[in-house]
Amino acid sequence: MKYSTDRILTTHAGALPQPPDLKEMHAAEAAGKPVDRDAFEKRVRDAVSEAVRKQIACGIDVINDGEVGKSSFSRYARDRLSGFMEREVRAEDRASTIYERDAVEFADYFNARTSHRGDNFRRVFCNAPLKYIGQAALTAEIQDFKAGLQGQKYEEAFLPAIAPGTIEHWMKNDYYPSDEAYLTAIAEAMREEYKAIVDAGFLLQIDDPDLPDGWQFMSRMTVPEYRKYAELRVDALNHGLRDIPADRVRFHTCWGSYHGPHKYDIPLRDIIDLILKVKANTISIEAANPRHEHEWRVWEEVKLPAAKVLVPGVVGHATDIVEHPQAIADRLVRYGKIVGRENVMAGTDCGLGPRVGSAQICWAKFEAMAEGARLATKELWGR
């Protein structure tokens, strides 16, 4: 996809606010309670159309369906894969939190919370050959999005799907003989979803927060050890993306959406080459929050490949403060001057819908981002 290069476009990382009644339906379904399927499907269709209209009204150029038909950006895959079982976490199981390194220094902070975003009290184990069984759900997702887009004006449209390495973090391997064999099996299963999204005419966004935040999971690894670990997961993803044109793929990554210290996040500099190795021409990276905003400096040392578009997060989920448009513009101008104004798009650190205090805050952040992009365009293009 060749985006417009005469202004800064806007997009976001995926999940948007779900209407309260739809959220209740998702929760009931996840709890195994009966849900009226006809009512649920109609509510999803209406919510998708609403999400499309709201994004456009806020000034977002590259839009999605808000992921309103999914229970979450990653857990939805549990309904689209077979070959696993779920059970309670046991004491002997490996830690499964995205703040494992932080928890050592900030034990009082974490112990004061009976639950915390990022906790995983139940764990899924692969216990049979993995197969993709989500064809009907994916078809409905694509059809709902196409219906919502009819008659609307937008630059491009995308649908997100989860990466093999992130799936692996909540679905542990009890069946395949090696990590490589297991990751390949996940990639093969999810490839059906990846290809169907692109074949439907949409951009495919791969969500892989666990490429950076796996560093917290693997709390005993050194940086060289973790790089080797992460590269195997990138290779598996690329296997799943084979034959899919890179210009139809966006890759989104971040350091996990939990609100907490993030002191021990792995630096972008240590993994940037692995991120750029992904077969995707558009790269979305968390960049606005106080722990990672300084990492724009990495791009002074690392050249953005000619074919790629960089989407730094310029509004974030870490705060409910609505960023000032001028602050957003300043961030975009900084990136534009380093990697080229035509190679930058405004984005979000993560999916804002489930991570900020209210839907109103999410939409206000989008409006501020659109205004910031206009200010940055004026400065970078002189008009």
mmCIF file of C-alpha atoms in Angstrom:
data_model
loop_
_atom_site.group_PDB
_atom_site.id
_atom_site.type_symbol
_atom_site.label_atom_id
_atom_site.label_comp_id
_atom_site.label_asym_id
_atom_site.label_seq_id
_atom_site.Cartn_x
_atom_site.Cartn_y
_atom_site.Cartn_z
ATOM 1 C CA MET A 1 0.000 0.000 0.000
ATOM 2 C CA LYS A 2 1.350 3.410 -0.995
ATOM 3 C CA TYR A 3 -0.109 5.983 1.360
ATOM 4 C CA SER A 4 -0.621 9.643 0.562
ATOM 5 C CA THR A 5 2.678 11.479 0.951
ATOM 6 C CA ASP A 6 1.455 15.059 0.948
ATOM 7 C CA ARG A 7 0.339 15.125 4.587
ATOM 8 C CA ILE A 8 0.601 13.237 7.875
ATOM 9 C CA LEU A 9 -2.108 10.582 7.985
ATOM 10 C CA THR A 10 -3.660 9.250 11.184
ATOM 11 C CA THR A 11 -4.441 5.744 12.368
ATOM 12 C CA HIS A 12 -4.547 3.767 15.626
ATOM 13 C CA ALA A 13 -3.538 0.404 17.066
ATOM 14 C CA GLY A 14 -6.848 -1.436 17.093
ATOM 15 C CA ALA A 15 -9.288 -1.881 19.964
ATOM 16 C CA LEU A 16 -11.938 0.828 20.344
ATOM 17 C CA PRO A 17 -14.561 1.332 23.080
ATOM 18 C CA GLN A 18 -17.269 -1.320 23.117
ATOM 19 C CA PRO A 19 -20.862 -0.261 23.878
ATOM 20 C CA PRO A 20 -21.732 -1.331 27.451
ATOM 21 C CA ASP A 21 -24.459 -3.745 26.363
ATOM 22 C CA LEU A 22 -22.134 -5.444 23.875
ATOM 23 C CA LYS A 23 -19.422 -5.669 26.504
ATOM 24 C CA GLU A 24 -21.903 -7.455 28.764
ATOM 25 C CA MET A 25 -22.698 -9.912 25.965
ATOM 26 C CA HIS A 26 -19.006 -10.678 25.488
ATOM 27 C CA ALA A 27 -18.563 -11.199 29.232
ATOM 28 C CA ALA A 28 -21.560 -13.518 29.413
ATOM 29 C CA GLU A 29 -20.315 -15.558 26.468
ATOM 30 C CA ALA A 30 -16.824 -15.830 27.995
ATOM 31 C CA ALA A 31 -18.413 -17.056 31.250
ATOM 32 C CA GLY A 32 -20.311 -19.763 29.394
ATOM 33 C CA LYS A 33 -23.710 -18.160 29.919
ATOM 34 C CA PRO A 34 -26.385 -18.348 27.202
ATOM 35 C CA VAL A 35 -26.401 -15.456 24.742
ATOM 36 C CA ASP A 36 -29.008 -14.768 22.060
ATOM 37 C CA ARG A 37 -26.861 -15.245 18.942
ATOM 38 C CA ASP A 38 -29.132 -13.269 16.618
ATOM 39 C CA ALA A 39 -29.199 -10.330 19.018
ATOM 40 C CA PHE A 40 -25.441 -10.565 19.545
ATOM 41 C CA GLU A 41 -24.629 -10.637 15.833
ATOM 42 C CA LYS A 42 -26.939 -7.699 15.108
ATOM 43 C CA ARG A 43 -25.405 -5.696 17.960
ATOM 44 C CA VAL A 44 -21.917 -6.376 16.618
ATOM 45 C CA ARG A 45 -22.904 -5.237 13.111
ATOM 46 C CA ASP A 46 -24.383 -2.023 14.484
ATOM 47 C CA ALA A 47 -21.342 -1.422 16.709
ATOM 48 C CA VAL A 48 -18.943 -1.904 13.780
ATOM 49 C CA SER A 49 -20.834 0.682 11.712
ATOM 50 C CA GLU A 50 -20.807 3.041 14.673
ATOM 51 C CA ALA A 51 -17.057 2.542 15.196
ATOM 52 C CA VAL A 52 -16.361 3.288 11.522
ATOM 53 C CA ARG A 53 -18.404 6.485 11.584
ATOM 54 C CA LYS A 54 -16.860 7.652 14.838
ATOM 55 C CA GLN A 55 -13.280 7.139 13.618
ATOM 56 C CA ILE A 56 -13.963 9.127 10.458
ATOM 57 C CA ALA A 57 -15.715 11.887 12.423
ATOM 58 C CA CYS A 58 -12.653 12.159 14.681
ATOM 59 C CA GLY A 59 -10.342 12.558 11.685
ATOM 60 C CA ILE A 60 -8.802 9.079 11.502
ATOM 61 C CA ASP A 61 -7.640 8.195 7.980
ATOM 62 C CA VAL A 62 -6.709 4.490 8.230
ATOM 63 C CA ILE A 63 -9.481 2.787 10.171
ATOM 64 C CA ASN A 64 -10.604 -0.613 11.422
ATOM 65 C CA ASP A 65 -13.735 -2.255 12.828
ATOM 66 C CA GLY A 66 -12.786 -1.340 16.399
ATOM 67 C CA GLU A 67 -12.435 -5.055 17.224
ATOM 68 C CA VAL A 68 -15.880 -4.727 18.799
ATOM 69 C CA GLY A 69 -16.821 -8.243 17.721
ATOM 70 C CA LYS A 70 -13.927 -9.763 19.693
ATOM 71 C CA SER A 71 -13.731 -10.447 23.403
ATOM 72 C CA SER A 72 -10.200 -8.981 23.353
ATOM 73 C CA PHE A 73 -7.372 -8.371 20.892
ATOM 74 C CA SER A 74 -5.734 -11.724 21.737
ATOM 75 C CA ARG A 75 -8.161 -13.990 23.572
ATOM 76 C CA TYR A 76 -10.451 -14.118 20.551
ATOM 77 C CA ALA A 77 -8.024 -16.659 19.057
ATOM 78 C CA ARG A 78 -9.140 -19.200 21.659
ATOM 79 C CA ASP A 79 -12.422 -19.442 19.757
ATOM 80 C CA ARG A 80 -10.668 -19.798 16.396
ATOM 81 C CA LEU A 81 -8.177 -22.535 17.235
ATOM 82 C CA SER A 82 -8.655 -26.128 18.330
ATOM 83 C CA GLY A 83 -6.130 -28.352 20.082
ATOM 84 C CA PHE A 84 -5.901 -26.855 23.576
ATOM 85 C CA MET A 85 -7.336 -27.056 27.082
ATOM 86 C CA GLU A 86 -7.512 -24.531 29.927
ATOM 87 C CA ARG A 87 -6.723 -24.978 33.618
ATOM 88 C CA GLU A 88 -5.733 -23.016 36.697
ATOM 89 C CA VAL A 89 -2.130 -21.844 37.017
ATOM 90 C CA ARG A 90 -0.101 -24.073 39.331
ATOM 91 C CA ALA A 91 2.844 -23.168 41.540
ATOM 92 C CA GLU A 92 5.261 -25.107 39.333
ATOM 93 C CA ASP A 93 4.164 -23.293 36.172
ATOM 94 C CA ARG A 94 6.438 -20.653 34.737
ATOM 95 C CA ALA A 95 5.486 -17.050 35.570
ATOM 96 C CA SER A 96 3.067 -15.536 33.102
ATOM 97 C CA THR A 97 2.964 -11.839 33.796
ATOM 98 C CA ILE A 98 4.060 -8.915 31.670
ATOM 99 C CA TYR A 99 5.610 -7.189 34.695
ATOM 100 C CA GLU A 100 7.743 -10.028 36.062
ATOM 101 C CA ARG A 101 10.994 -8.017 36.169
ATOM 102 C CA ASP A 102 9.237 -4.935 37.561
ATOM 103 C CA ALA A 103 7.660 -7.028 40.314
ATOM 104 C CA VAL A 104 11.038 -7.715 41.925
ATOM 105 C CA GLU A 105 11.771 -4.072 42.732
ATOM 106 C CA PHE A 106 8.166 -2.949 43.113
ATOM 107 C CA ALA A 107 6.810 -5.854 45.140
ATOM 108 C CA ASP A 108 4.848 -3.569 47.479
ATOM 109 C CA TYR A 109 3.142 -1.934 44.516
ATOM 110 C CA PHE A 110 2.057 -5.231 42.980
ATOM 111 C CA ASN A 111 1.222 -6.995 46.245
ATOM 112 C CA ALA A 112 -1.176 -4.176 47.118
ATOM 113 C CA ARG A 113 -3.278 -5.150 44.126
ATOM 114 C CA THR A 114 -5.360 -8.301 44.362
ATOM 115 C CA SER A 115 -5.507 -8.313 40.585
ATOM 116 C CA HIS A 116 -3.649 -6.350 37.965
ATOM 117 C CA ARG A 117 -3.863 -5.798 34.251
ATOM 118 C CA GLY A 118 -1.519 -8.340 32.735
ATOM 119 C CA ASP A 119 -2.198 -11.098 35.284
ATOM 120 C CA ASN A 120 -3.030 -14.509 33.861
ATOM 121 C CA PHE A 121 -4.606 -16.739 36.525
ATOM 122 C CA ARG A 122 -5.773 -19.386 34.090
ATOM 123 C CA ARG A 123 -3.490 -20.804 31.465
ATOM 124 C CA VAL A 124 -4.151 -22.534 28.184
ATOM 125 C CA PHE A 125 -2.140 -25.578 27.125
ATOM 126 C CA CYS A 126 -1.832 -27.017 23.630
ATOM 127 C CA ASN A 127 -2.583 -30.721 23.971
ATOM 128 C CA ALA A 128 -3.353 -31.761 20.359
ATOM 129 C CA PRO A 129 -2.564 -30.676 16.775
ATOM 130 C CA LEU A 130 -3.543 -27.048 16.285
ATOM 131 C CA LYS A 131 -6.158 -26.304 13.661
ATOM 132 C CA TYR A 132 -7.884 -23.116 12.564
ATOM 133 C CA ILE A 133 -11.630 -23.438 13.133
ATOM 134 C CA GLY A 134 -12.588 -19.752 13.032
ATOM 135 C CA GLN A 135 -13.751 -19.552 9.429
ATOM 136 C CA ALA A 136 -17.356 -18.629 10.250
ATOM 137 C CA ALA A 137 -16.358 -15.990 12.818
ATOM 138 C CA LEU A 138 -13.776 -14.497 10.471
ATOM 139 C CA THR A 139 -16.249 -14.392 7.572
ATOM 140 C CA ALA A 140 -18.750 -12.556 9.761
ATOM 141 C CA GLU A 141 -16.022 -10.130 10.901
ATOM 142 C CA ILE A 142 -15.090 -9.328 7.304
ATOM 143 C CA GLN A 143 -18.693 -8.986 6.167
ATOM 144 C CA ASP A 144 -19.626 -6.729 9.085
ATOM 145 C CA PHE A 145 -16.664 -4.479 8.328
ATOM 146 C CA LYS A 146 -17.456 -4.262 4.635
ATOM 147 C CA ALA A 147 -21.039 -3.342 5.460
ATOM 148 C CA GLY A 148 -19.888 -0.647 7.881
ATOM 149 C CA LEU A 149 -17.546 0.868 5.296
ATOM 150 C CA GLN A 150 -20.169 1.230 2.578
ATOM 151 C CA GLY A 151 -20.664 4.857 1.597
ATOM 152 C CA GLN A 152 -17.839 6.082 3.857
ATOM 153 C CA LYS A 153 -14.737 8.016 2.801
ATOM 154 C CA TYR A 154 -11.425 6.883 4.285
ATOM 155 C CA GLU A 155 -7.808 6.408 3.206
ATOM 156 C CA GLU A 156 -7.451 2.688 3.993
ATOM 157 C CA ALA A 157 -8.986 -0.022 6.185
ATOM 158 C CA PHE A 158 -7.321 -2.734 8.266
ATOM 159 C CA LEU A 159 -8.225 -5.730 10.395
ATOM 160 C CA PRO A 160 -5.974 -6.903 13.236
ATOM 161 C CA ALA A 161 -4.879 -10.481 13.936
ATOM 162 C CA ILE A 162 -2.646 -11.843 16.669
ATOM 163 C CA ALA A 163 0.960 -13.006 16.130
ATOM 164 C CA PRO A 164 2.156 -16.566 16.873
ATOM 165 C CA GLY A 165 4.602 -15.371 19.533
ATOM 166 C CA THR A 166 1.876 -13.569 21.460
ATOM 167 C CA ILE A 167 -0.470 -16.555 21.221
ATOM 168 C CA GLU A 168 2.326 -18.724 22.617
ATOM 169 C CA HIS A 169 2.509 -16.638 25.772
ATOM 170 C CA TRP A 170 -0.992 -17.588 26.854
ATOM 171 C CA MET A 171 -1.169 -21.010 25.186
ATOM 172 C CA LYS A 172 1.722 -23.144 26.414
ATOM 173 C CA ASN A 173 3.037 -26.160 24.555
ATOM 174 C CA ASP A 174 2.305 -29.613 25.922
ATOM 175 C CA TYR A 175 2.183 -31.377 22.555
ATOM 176 C CA TYR A 176 4.812 -30.366 19.988
ATOM 177 C CA PRO A 177 8.426 -31.607 20.307
ATOM 178 C CA SER A 178 10.104 -28.182 20.265
ATOM 179 C CA ASP A 179 9.443 -24.446 20.459
ATOM 180 C CA GLU A 180 10.195 -24.148 16.757
ATOM 181 C CA ALA A 181 7.716 -26.887 15.808
ATOM 182 C CA TYR A 182 5.074 -25.368 18.068
ATOM 183 C CA LEU A 183 5.496 -21.831 16.740
ATOM 184 C CA THR A 184 5.404 -23.123 13.169
ATOM 185 C CA ALA A 185 2.132 -24.909 13.940
ATOM 186 C CA ILE A 186 0.598 -21.714 15.357
ATOM 187 C CA ALA A 187 1.777 -19.753 12.316
ATOM 188 C CA GLU A 188 0.339 -22.342 9.941
ATOM 189 C CA ALA A 189 -3.014 -22.251 11.719
ATOM 190 C CA MET A 190 -3.207 -18.444 11.889
ATOM 191 C CA ARG A 191 -2.009 -18.067 8.307
ATOM 192 C CA GLU A 192 -5.527 -18.894 7.165
ATOM 193 C CA GLU A 193 -6.777 -15.812 9.013
ATOM 194 C CA TYR A 194 -3.928 -13.606 7.819
ATOM 195 C CA LYS A 195 -4.478 -14.544 4.185
ATOM 196 C CA ALA A 196 -8.271 -14.217 4.334
ATOM 197 C CA ILE A 197 -8.024 -10.645 5.635
ATOM 198 C CA VAL A 198 -5.725 -9.605 2.804
ATOM 199 C CA ASP A 199 -7.745 -11.508 0.213
ATOM 200 C CA ALA A 200 -10.818 -9.584 1.395
ATOM 201 C CA GLY A 201 -9.095 -6.344 0.384
ATOM 202 C CA PHE A 202 -8.048 -5.118 3.811
ATOM 203 C CA LEU A 203 -4.668 -4.330 5.270
ATOM 204 C CA LEU A 204 -3.622 -6.985 7.781
ATOM 205 C CA GLN A 205 -2.377 -5.674 11.107
ATOM 206 C CA ILE A 206 -0.315 -8.143 13.112
ATOM 207 C CA ASP A 207 -0.524 -7.467 16.854
ATOM 208 C CA ASP A 208 2.598 -8.628 18.687
ATOM 209 C CA PRO A 209 3.019 -6.858 22.031
ATOM 210 C CA ASP A 210 4.904 -9.844 23.374
ATOM 211 C CA LEU A 211 7.901 -9.228 21.123
ATOM 212 C CA PRO A 212 9.036 -6.492 23.571
ATOM 213 C CA ASP A 213 7.099 -7.468 26.700
ATOM 214 C CA GLY A 214 8.218 -11.108 26.521
ATOM 215 C CA TRP A 215 11.425 -9.725 28.039
ATOM 216 C CA GLN A 216 9.488 -9.320 31.281
ATOM 217 C CA PHE A 217 8.097 -12.863 30.987
ATOM 218 C CA MET A 218 11.559 -14.317 30.415
ATOM 219 C CA SER A 219 12.954 -12.626 33.476
ATOM 220 C CA ARG A 220 16.107 -14.738 33.757
ATOM 221 C CA MET A 221 17.320 -14.204 30.211
ATOM 222 C CA THR A 222 20.179 -11.926 29.203
ATOM 223 C CA VAL A 223 19.702 -9.574 26.253
ATOM 224 C CA PRO A 224 21.588 -11.890 23.825
ATOM 225 C CA GLU A 225 19.515 -14.852 25.029
ATOM 226 C CA TYR A 226 16.310 -12.913 24.647
ATOM 227 C CA ARG A 227 17.227 -11.697 21.181
ATOM 228 C CA LYS A 228 17.691 -15.306 20.087
ATOM 229 C CA TYR A 229 14.353 -16.194 21.697
ATOM 230 C CA ALA A 230 12.556 -13.274 20.028
ATOM 231 C CA GLU A 231 14.103 -13.907 16.614
ATOM 232 C CA LEU A 232 12.647 -17.418 16.561
ATOM 233 C CA ARG A 233 9.193 -15.860 17.121
ATOM 234 C CA VAL A 234 9.749 -13.312 14.345
ATOM 235 C CA ASP A 235 10.810 -16.106 11.994
ATOM 236 C CA ALA A 236 7.620 -18.011 12.833
ATOM 237 C CA LEU A 237 5.526 -14.927 12.099
ATOM 238 C CA ASN A 238 7.285 -14.426 8.776
ATOM 239 C CA HIS A 239 6.544 -18.065 7.981
ATOM 240 C CA GLY A 240 2.870 -17.340 8.541
ATOM 241 C CA LEU A 241 3.116 -14.223 6.356
ATOM 242 C CA ARG A 242 4.885 -15.942 3.456
ATOM 243 C CA ASP A 243 3.479 -14.996 0.045
ATOM 244 C CA ILE A 244 1.439 -12.173 1.598
ATOM 245 C CA PRO A 245 2.659 -8.873 0.085
ATOM 246 C CA ALA A 246 4.539 -6.832 2.677
ATOM 247 C CA ASP A 247 2.774 -3.679 1.525
ATOM 248 C CA ARG A 248 -0.520 -5.210 2.719
ATOM 249 C CA VAL A 249 0.809 -5.831 6.241
ATOM 250 C CA ARG A 250 1.072 -3.554 9.280
ATOM 251 C CA PHE A 251 2.981 -4.680 12.355
ATOM 252 C CA HIS A 252 2.058 -3.265 15.762
ATOM 253 C CA THR A 253 4.167 -3.794 18.855
ATOM 254 C CA CYS A 254 4.380 -2.317 22.344
ATOM 255 C CA TRP A 255 5.615 -3.066 25.854
ATOM 256 C CA GLY A 256 2.310 -4.301 27.242
ATOM 257 C CA SER A 257 -0.660 -2.199 28.261
ATOM 258 C CA TYR A 258 -0.574 -2.658 32.022
ATOM 259 C CA HIS A 259 -0.445 0.575 34.013
ATOM 260 C CA GLY A 260 2.635 0.314 36.194
ATOM 261 C CA PRO A 261 6.359 1.064 36.471
ATOM 262 C CA HIS A 262 7.718 -0.417 33.199
ATOM 263 C CA LYS A 263 11.186 0.320 34.590
ATOM 264 C CA TYR A 264 12.604 -2.942 33.290
ATOM 265 C CA ASP A 265 11.171 -2.891 29.767
ATOM 266 C CA ILE A 266 13.718 -3.918 27.164
ATOM 267 C CA PRO A 267 15.034 -0.848 25.273
ATOM 268 C CA LEU A 268 13.885 -0.402 21.688
ATOM 269 C CA ARG A 269 17.521 -0.237 20.597
ATOM 270 C CA ASP A 270 18.021 -3.865 21.645
ATOM 271 C CA ILE A 271 15.247 -5.239 19.426
ATOM 272 C CA ILE A 272 14.733 -2.711 16.628
ATOM 273 C CA ASP A 273 16.479 -4.880 14.033
ATOM 274 C CA LEU A 274 14.140 -7.765 14.907
ATOM 275 C CA ILE A 275 11.087 -5.512 14.514
ATOM 276 C CA LEU A 276 12.331 -4.365 11.120
ATOM 277 C CA LYS A 277 12.862 -7.990 10.092
ATOM 278 C CA VAL A 278 9.077 -8.586 10.102
ATOM 279 C CA LYS A 279 7.621 -8.835 6.586
ATOM 280 C CA ALA A 280 5.514 -5.694 6.986
ATOM 281 C CA ASN A 281 5.921 -2.333 5.295
ATOM 282 C CA THR A 282 4.125 -0.401 8.039
ATOM 283 C CA ILE A 283 5.585 -0.497 11.557
ATOM 284 C CA SER A 284 3.564 0.774 14.538
ATOM 285 C CA ILE A 285 5.568 1.188 17.756
ATOM 286 C CA GLU A 286 4.635 2.529 21.183
ATOM 287 C CA ALA A 287 6.373 5.898 21.516
ATOM 288 C CA ALA A 288 4.341 8.395 23.558
ATOM 289 C CA ASN A 289 4.481 7.210 27.154
ATOM 290 C CA PRO A 290 7.091 8.531 29.612
ATOM 291 C CA ARG A 291 9.142 5.326 29.582
ATOM 292 C CA HIS A 292 9.605 5.156 25.832
ATOM 293 C CA GLU A 293 9.133 8.640 24.387
ATOM 294 C CA HIS A 294 12.878 9.270 24.324
ATOM 295 C CA GLU A 295 13.404 6.342 21.943
ATOM 296 C CA TRP A 296 12.862 8.537 18.888
ATOM 297 C CA ARG A 297 16.636 8.864 19.176
ATOM 298 C CA VAL A 298 17.004 5.266 17.987
ATOM 299 C CA TRP A 299 16.034 6.470 14.500
ATOM 300 C CA GLU A 300 19.030 8.792 14.457
ATOM 301 C CA GLU A 301 21.170 5.643 14.499
ATOM 302 C CA VAL A 302 18.958 3.125 12.673
ATOM 303 C CA LYS A 303 17.892 3.918 9.120
ATOM 304 C CA LEU A 304 14.249 3.236 8.350
ATOM 305 C CA PRO A 305 14.244 0.964 5.269
ATOM 306 C CA ALA A 306 13.082 2.746 2.148
ATOM 307 C CA ALA A 307 9.909 0.722 1.699
ATOM 308 C CA LYS A 308 8.639 1.114 5.257
ATOM 309 C CA VAL A 309 6.280 3.576 6.945
ATOM 310 C CA LEU A 310 6.787 4.353 10.638
ATOM 311 C CA VAL A 311 3.736 4.833 12.875
ATOM 312 C CA PRO A 312 4.973 6.113 16.246
ATOM 313 C CA GLY A 313 2.454 6.286 19.031
ATOM 314 C CA VAL A 314 1.801 9.994 19.574
ATOM 315 C CA VAL A 315 -1.133 9.560 21.956
ATOM 316 C CA GLY A 316 -1.140 6.953 24.671
ATOM 317 C CA HIS A 317 -3.084 4.627 26.923
ATOM 318 C CA ALA A 318 -0.865 5.190 29.968
ATOM 319 C CA THR A 319 -2.722 8.367 30.939
ATOM 320 C CA ASP A 320 -6.272 9.662 30.715
ATOM 321 C CA ILE A 321 -4.868 13.136 30.028
ATOM 322 C CA VAL A 322 -5.791 14.176 26.497
ATOM 323 C CA GLU A 323 -2.554 15.147 24.795
ATOM 324 C CA HIS A 324 -2.348 18.702 23.471
ATOM 325 C CA PRO A 325 -2.394 18.881 19.655
ATOM 326 C CA GLN A 326 0.803 20.922 19.631
ATOM 327 C CA ALA A 327 2.616 18.298 21.708
ATOM 328 C CA ILE A 328 1.403 15.679 19.230
ATOM 329 C CA ALA A 329 2.562 17.822 16.325
ATOM 330 C CA ASP A 330 5.982 18.279 17.923
ATOM 331 C CA ARG A 331 6.371 14.509 18.194
ATOM 332 C CA LEU A 332 5.398 14.000 14.563
ATOM 333 C CA VAL A 333 7.683 16.765 13.314
ATOM 334 C CA ARG A 334 10.593 15.247 15.234
ATOM 335 C CA TYR A 335 10.035 11.887 13.553
ATOM 336 C CA GLY A 336 9.402 13.490 10.173
ATOM 337 C CA LYS A 337 12.696 15.325 10.228
ATOM 338 C CA ILE A 338 14.595 12.136 11.076
ATOM 339 C CA VAL A 339 13.002 9.477 8.838
ATOM 340 C CA GLY A 340 11.343 11.709 6.228
ATOM 341 C CA ARG A 341 7.946 13.386 6.437
ATOM 342 C CA GLU A 342 6.485 11.061 3.777
ATOM 343 C CA ASN A 343 7.418 8.021 5.888
ATOM 344 C CA VAL A 344 5.545 8.957 9.080
ATOM 345 C CA MET A 345 1.949 8.343 10.126
ATOM 346 C CA ALA A 346 0.372 9.359 13.437
ATOM 347 C CA GLY A 347 -0.720 6.470 15.654
ATOM 348 C CA THR A 348 -1.480 5.346 19.184
ATOM 349 C CA ASP A 349 0.662 3.465 21.686
ATOM 350 C CA CYS A 350 -1.898 0.676 21.956
ATOM 351 C CA GLY A 351 -5.607 0.061 21.456
ATOM 352 C CA LEU A 352 -7.198 2.843 23.501
ATOM 353 C CA GLY A 353 -10.708 1.432 23.877
ATOM 354 C CA PRO A 354 -10.211 -0.891 26.855
ATOM 355 C CA ARG A 355 -7.263 1.030 28.322
ATOM 356 C CA VAL A 356 -8.373 4.603 28.984
ATOM 357 C CA GLY A 357 -10.961 5.810 31.478
ATOM 358 C CA SER A 358 -13.908 6.253 29.148
ATOM 359 C CA ALA A 359 -14.991 6.227 25.524
ATOM 360 C CA GLN A 360 -15.116 10.018 25.606
ATOM 361 C CA ILE A 361 -11.403 10.145 26.427
ATOM 362 C CA CYS A 362 -10.559 7.770 23.577
ATOM 363 C CA TRP A 363 -12.415 9.894 21.026
ATOM 364 C CA ALA A 364 -10.950 13.111 22.436
ATOM 365 C CA LYS A 365 -7.446 11.669 22.038
ATOM 366 C CA PHE A 366 -8.268 10.803 18.416
ATOM 367 C CA GLU A 367 -9.501 14.341 17.745
ATOM 368 C CA ALA A 368 -6.346 15.765 19.317
ATOM 369 C CA MET A 369 -4.221 13.433 17.182
ATOM 370 C CA ALA A 370 -5.978 14.543 13.999
ATOM 371 C CA GLU A 371 -5.441 18.187 14.894
ATOM 372 C CA GLY A 372 -1.804 17.477 15.780
ATOM 373 C CA ALA A 373 -1.322 15.795 12.398
ATOM 374 C CA ARG A 374 -2.710 18.888 10.673
ATOM 375 C CA LEU A 375 -0.311 21.112 12.619
ATOM 376 C CA ALA A 376 2.611 18.819 11.790
ATOM 377 C CA THR A 377 1.656 18.814 8.121
ATOM 378 C CA LYS A 378 1.654 22.596 8.112
ATOM 379 C CA GLU A 379 5.129 22.701 9.632
ATOM 380 C CA LEU A 380 6.648 19.908 7.559
ATOM 381 C CA TRP A 381 5.128 20.888 4.203
ATOM 382 C CA GLY A 382 4.871 24.627 4.841
ATOM 383 C CA ARG A 383 1.134 24.772 4.244
#
